[in-house]
Short mmCIF file of C-alpha atoms in Angstrom, two decimals:
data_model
loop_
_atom_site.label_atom_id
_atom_site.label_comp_id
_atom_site.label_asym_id
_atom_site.label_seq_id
_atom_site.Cartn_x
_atom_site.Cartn_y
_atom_site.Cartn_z
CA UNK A 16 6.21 -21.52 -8.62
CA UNK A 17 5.30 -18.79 -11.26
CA UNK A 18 2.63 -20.60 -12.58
CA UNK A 19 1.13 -21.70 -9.52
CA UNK A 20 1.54 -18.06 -7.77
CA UNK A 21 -0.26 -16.70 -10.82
CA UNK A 22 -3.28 -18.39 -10.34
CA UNK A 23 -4.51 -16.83 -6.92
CA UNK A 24 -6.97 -14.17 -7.28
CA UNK A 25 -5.63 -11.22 -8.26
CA UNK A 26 -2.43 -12.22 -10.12
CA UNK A 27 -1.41 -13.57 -13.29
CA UNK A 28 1.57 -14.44 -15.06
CA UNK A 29 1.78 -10.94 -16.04
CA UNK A 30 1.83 -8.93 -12.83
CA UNK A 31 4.53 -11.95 -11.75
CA UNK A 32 7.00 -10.74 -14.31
CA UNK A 33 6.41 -7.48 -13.10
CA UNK A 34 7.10 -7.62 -9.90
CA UNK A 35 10.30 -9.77 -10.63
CA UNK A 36 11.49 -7.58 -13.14
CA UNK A 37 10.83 -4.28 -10.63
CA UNK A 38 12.63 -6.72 -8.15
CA UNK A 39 16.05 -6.83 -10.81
CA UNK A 40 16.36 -3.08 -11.88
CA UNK A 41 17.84 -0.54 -10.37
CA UNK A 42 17.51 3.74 -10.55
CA UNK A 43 16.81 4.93 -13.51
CA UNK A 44 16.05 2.18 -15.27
CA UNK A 45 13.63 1.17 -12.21
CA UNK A 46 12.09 4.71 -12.94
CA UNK A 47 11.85 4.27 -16.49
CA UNK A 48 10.24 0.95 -16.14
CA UNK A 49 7.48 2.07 -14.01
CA UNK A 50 6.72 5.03 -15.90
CA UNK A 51 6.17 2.34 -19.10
CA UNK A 52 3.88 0.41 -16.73
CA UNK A 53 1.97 3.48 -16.15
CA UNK A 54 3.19 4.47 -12.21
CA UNK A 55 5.35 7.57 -12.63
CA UNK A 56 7.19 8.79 -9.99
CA UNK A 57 5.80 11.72 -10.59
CA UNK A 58 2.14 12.11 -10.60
CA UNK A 59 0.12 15.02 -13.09
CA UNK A 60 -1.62 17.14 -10.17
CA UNK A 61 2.77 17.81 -9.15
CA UNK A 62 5.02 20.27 -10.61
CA UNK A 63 8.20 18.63 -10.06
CA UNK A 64 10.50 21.62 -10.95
CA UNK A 65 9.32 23.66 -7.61
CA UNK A 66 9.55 20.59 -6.24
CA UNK A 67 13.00 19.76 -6.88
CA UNK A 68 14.44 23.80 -6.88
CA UNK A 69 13.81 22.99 -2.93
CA UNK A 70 15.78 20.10 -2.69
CA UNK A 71 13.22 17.69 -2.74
CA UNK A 72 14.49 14.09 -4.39
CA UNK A 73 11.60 12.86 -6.57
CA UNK A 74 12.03 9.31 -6.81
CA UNK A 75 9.96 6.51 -5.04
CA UNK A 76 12.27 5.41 -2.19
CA UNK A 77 13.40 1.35 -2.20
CA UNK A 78 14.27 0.46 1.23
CA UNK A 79 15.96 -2.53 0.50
CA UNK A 80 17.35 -5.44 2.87
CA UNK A 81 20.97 -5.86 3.81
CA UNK A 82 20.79 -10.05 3.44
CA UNK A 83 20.59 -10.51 0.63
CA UNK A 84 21.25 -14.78 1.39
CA UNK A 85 20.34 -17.00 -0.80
CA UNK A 86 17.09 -18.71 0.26
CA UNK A 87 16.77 -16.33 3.15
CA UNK A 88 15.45 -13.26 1.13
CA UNK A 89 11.88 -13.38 1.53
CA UNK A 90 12.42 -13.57 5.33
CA UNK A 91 14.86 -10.63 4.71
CA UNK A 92 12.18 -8.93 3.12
CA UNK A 93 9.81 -10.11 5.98
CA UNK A 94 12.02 -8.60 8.58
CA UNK A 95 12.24 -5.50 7.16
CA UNK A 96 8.82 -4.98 6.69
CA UNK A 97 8.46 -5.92 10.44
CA UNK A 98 10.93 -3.26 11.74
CA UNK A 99 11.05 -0.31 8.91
CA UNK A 100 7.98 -0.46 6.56
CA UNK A 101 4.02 -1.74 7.23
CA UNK A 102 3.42 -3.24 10.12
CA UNK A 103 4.18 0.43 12.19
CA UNK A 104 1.67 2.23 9.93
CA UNK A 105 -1.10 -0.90 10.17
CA UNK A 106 -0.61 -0.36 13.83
CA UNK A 107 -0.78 2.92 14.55
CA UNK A 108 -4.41 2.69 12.81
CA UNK A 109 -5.38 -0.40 14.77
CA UNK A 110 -4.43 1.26 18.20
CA UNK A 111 -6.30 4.79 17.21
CA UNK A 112 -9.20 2.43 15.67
CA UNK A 113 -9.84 0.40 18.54
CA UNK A 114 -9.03 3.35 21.12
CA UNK A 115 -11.44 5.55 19.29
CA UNK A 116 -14.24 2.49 20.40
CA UNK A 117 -13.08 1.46 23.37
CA UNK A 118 -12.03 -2.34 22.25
CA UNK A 119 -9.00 -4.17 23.53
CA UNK A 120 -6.67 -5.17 20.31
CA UNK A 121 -4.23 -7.61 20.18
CA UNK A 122 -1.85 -8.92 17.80
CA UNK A 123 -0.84 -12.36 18.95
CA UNK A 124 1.39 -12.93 16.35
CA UNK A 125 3.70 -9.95 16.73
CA UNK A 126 4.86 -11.29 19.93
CA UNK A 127 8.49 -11.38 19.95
CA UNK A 128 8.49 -15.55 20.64
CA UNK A 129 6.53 -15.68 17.78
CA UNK A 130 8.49 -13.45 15.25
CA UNK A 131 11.51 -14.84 16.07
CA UNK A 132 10.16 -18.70 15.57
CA UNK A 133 8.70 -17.81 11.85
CA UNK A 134 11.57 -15.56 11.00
CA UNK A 135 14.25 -19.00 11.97
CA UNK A 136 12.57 -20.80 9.68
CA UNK A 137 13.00 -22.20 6.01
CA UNK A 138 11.21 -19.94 3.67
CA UNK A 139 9.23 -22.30 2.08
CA UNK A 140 7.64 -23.33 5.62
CA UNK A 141 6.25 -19.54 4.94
CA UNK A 142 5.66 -19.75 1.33
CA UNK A 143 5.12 -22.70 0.09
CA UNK A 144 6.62 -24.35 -3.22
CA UNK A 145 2.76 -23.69 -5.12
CA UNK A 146 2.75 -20.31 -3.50
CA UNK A 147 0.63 -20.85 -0.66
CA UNK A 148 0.98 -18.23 1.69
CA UNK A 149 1.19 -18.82 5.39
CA UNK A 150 2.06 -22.26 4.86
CA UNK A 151 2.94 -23.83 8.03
CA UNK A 152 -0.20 -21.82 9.58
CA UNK A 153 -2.36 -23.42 7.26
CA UNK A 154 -0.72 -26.76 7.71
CA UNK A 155 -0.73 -26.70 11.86
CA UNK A 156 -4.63 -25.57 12.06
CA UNK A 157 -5.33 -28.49 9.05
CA UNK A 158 -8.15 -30.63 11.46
CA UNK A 159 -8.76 -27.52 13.94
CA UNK A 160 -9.83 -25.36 11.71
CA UNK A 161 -12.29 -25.83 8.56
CA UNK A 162 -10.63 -26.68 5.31
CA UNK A 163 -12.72 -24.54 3.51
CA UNK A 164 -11.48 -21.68 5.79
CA UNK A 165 -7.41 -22.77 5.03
CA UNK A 166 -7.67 -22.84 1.94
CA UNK A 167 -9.26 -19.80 1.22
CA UNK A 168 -7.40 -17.61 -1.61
CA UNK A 169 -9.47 -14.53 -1.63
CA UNK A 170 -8.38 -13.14 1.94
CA UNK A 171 -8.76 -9.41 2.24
CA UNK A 172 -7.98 -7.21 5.22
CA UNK A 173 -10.55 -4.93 7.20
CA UNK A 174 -10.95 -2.85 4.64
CA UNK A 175 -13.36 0.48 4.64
CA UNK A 176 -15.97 1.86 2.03
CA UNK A 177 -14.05 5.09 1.50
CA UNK A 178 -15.08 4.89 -1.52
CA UNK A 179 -18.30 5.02 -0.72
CA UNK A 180 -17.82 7.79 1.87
CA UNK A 181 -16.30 10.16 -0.58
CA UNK A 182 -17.83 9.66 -4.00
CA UNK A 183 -21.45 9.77 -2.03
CA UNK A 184 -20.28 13.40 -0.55
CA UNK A 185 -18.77 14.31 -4.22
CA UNK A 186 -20.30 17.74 -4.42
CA UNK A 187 -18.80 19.05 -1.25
CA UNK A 188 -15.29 16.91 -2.15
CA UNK A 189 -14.99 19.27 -5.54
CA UNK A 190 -15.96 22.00 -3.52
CA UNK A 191 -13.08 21.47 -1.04
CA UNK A 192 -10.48 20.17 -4.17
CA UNK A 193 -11.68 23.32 -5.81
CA UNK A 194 -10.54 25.72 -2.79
CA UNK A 195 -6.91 27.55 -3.88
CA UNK A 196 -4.56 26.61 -1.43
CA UNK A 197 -1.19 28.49 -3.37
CA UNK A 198 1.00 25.92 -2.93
CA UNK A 199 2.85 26.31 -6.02
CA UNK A 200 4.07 22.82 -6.35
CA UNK A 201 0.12 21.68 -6.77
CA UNK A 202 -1.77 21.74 -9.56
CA UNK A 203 -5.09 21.89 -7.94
CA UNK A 204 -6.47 21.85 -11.89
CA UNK A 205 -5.00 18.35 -12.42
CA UNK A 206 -6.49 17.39 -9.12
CA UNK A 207 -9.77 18.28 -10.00
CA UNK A 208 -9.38 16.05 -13.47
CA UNK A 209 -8.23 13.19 -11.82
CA UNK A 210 -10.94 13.41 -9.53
CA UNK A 211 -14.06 13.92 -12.29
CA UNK A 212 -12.36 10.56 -13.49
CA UNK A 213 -12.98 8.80 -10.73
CA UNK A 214 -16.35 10.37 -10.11
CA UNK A 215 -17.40 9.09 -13.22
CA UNK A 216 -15.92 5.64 -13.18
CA UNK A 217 -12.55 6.39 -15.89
CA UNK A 218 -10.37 5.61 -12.88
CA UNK A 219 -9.91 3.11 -10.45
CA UNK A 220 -10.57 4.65 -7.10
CA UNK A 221 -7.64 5.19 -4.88
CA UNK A 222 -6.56 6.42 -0.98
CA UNK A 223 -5.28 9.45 -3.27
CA UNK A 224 -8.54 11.32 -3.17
CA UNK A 225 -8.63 10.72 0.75
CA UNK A 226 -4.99 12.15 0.66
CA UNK A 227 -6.10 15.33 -1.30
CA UNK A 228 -9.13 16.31 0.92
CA UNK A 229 -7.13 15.44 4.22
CA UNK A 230 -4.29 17.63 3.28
CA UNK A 231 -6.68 20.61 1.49
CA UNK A 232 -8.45 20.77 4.97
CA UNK A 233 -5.88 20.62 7.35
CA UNK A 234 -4.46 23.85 4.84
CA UNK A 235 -7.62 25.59 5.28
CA UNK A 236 -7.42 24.53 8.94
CA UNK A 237 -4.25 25.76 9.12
CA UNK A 238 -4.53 29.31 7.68
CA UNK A 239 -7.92 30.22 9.60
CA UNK A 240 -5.36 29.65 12.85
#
């Protein structure tokens, strides 16, 4: 299963072990782990002391499902994504998206009928034995719809040239990131290096930059009021 999940677009054998070791730790050796693979809890543009003379607990959160079955842990995992993690996010955007445009949305297969069906049955039905995702979709549609459609690997979702957006506007961005806000915890100095790296292509792009001018304006926003 390792090798043949490793071959989709995307992965590798590498990122597998990863994730399974990430899926066998626990606290602080979790913590120390990522912080090896380069994801500290803790980002540079944060200074965790204020942070944490407030009470604030700086560790990434693991919401973690109570069956813990054998053979019944992806749809555990499944579940909980479904009721506590996700989905609620994905479709608060989705509503505000297709409200903002006046479009109808639906999402056929969050009907109850339907979660409950997938969720009853064996997990390999969902994933298959090679990794195939969506497996008894796939397998039902096989005739209906074009193979060359099923067995596509290199699905993305909707996804949005932020990118784009910002970096085209990255004057005015700096200009904004550069604006004191005196929040002690944030070290608008760190923010501005991280975000001359991406500028110029040192680091990967990120939602993070959309996260610092969204919060630096709503400040600014705030404080005019």
């Amino acid at each position: 299963f390792w090798n043949h999940w490793a071959q989709w677009p995307g992965r590798s054998r590498l990122l597998a072990a990863k994730y399974t070791v990430s899926e066998m730790t626990h606290g602080k050796l979790h913590t120390l782990l990522r912080h090896i693979g380069g994801k500290p809890t803790v980002p540079q543009w944060l200074r965790p002391e204020v942070l944490q003379e407030h009470g604030v607990q700086l560790r990434k959160p693991r919401i973690r499902p109570e069956d813990n079955a054998e053979g019944r842990r992806v749809i555990a995992e499944l579940a909980l994504s479904l009721s506590q993690r996700g989905i609620a996010a994905l479709l608060r955007h989705g509503d505000r998206n297709s409200m903002r445009f006046s479009i109808e949305s639906r999402v056929p297969f969050l009907t109850l009928d339907m979660v409950n069906l997938l969720l009853s049955m064996p997990e390999d039905y969902l994933i298959s034995q090679t990794g195939n995702t969506k497996h008894v979709f796939r397998a039902a549609m096989r005739g209906i719809v074009p193979d060359e459609i099923l067995d596509r690997k290199d699905k993305i979702g909707f996804a949005t040239p932020e990118q784009n957006w910002l970096l085209g506007i990255g004057d005015t961005v700096r200009q904004w990131l550069r604006e004191s806000l005196h929040f002690p915890f944030l070290n608008q100095a760190k923010v501005l290096e991280e975000f001359d790296a991406v500028s110029k292509g040192k680091k990967a792009f990120s939602w993070q930059v959309w996260r610092w001018v969204n919060f630096g304006r709503w400040c600014m926003h705030a404080h005019a009021e």
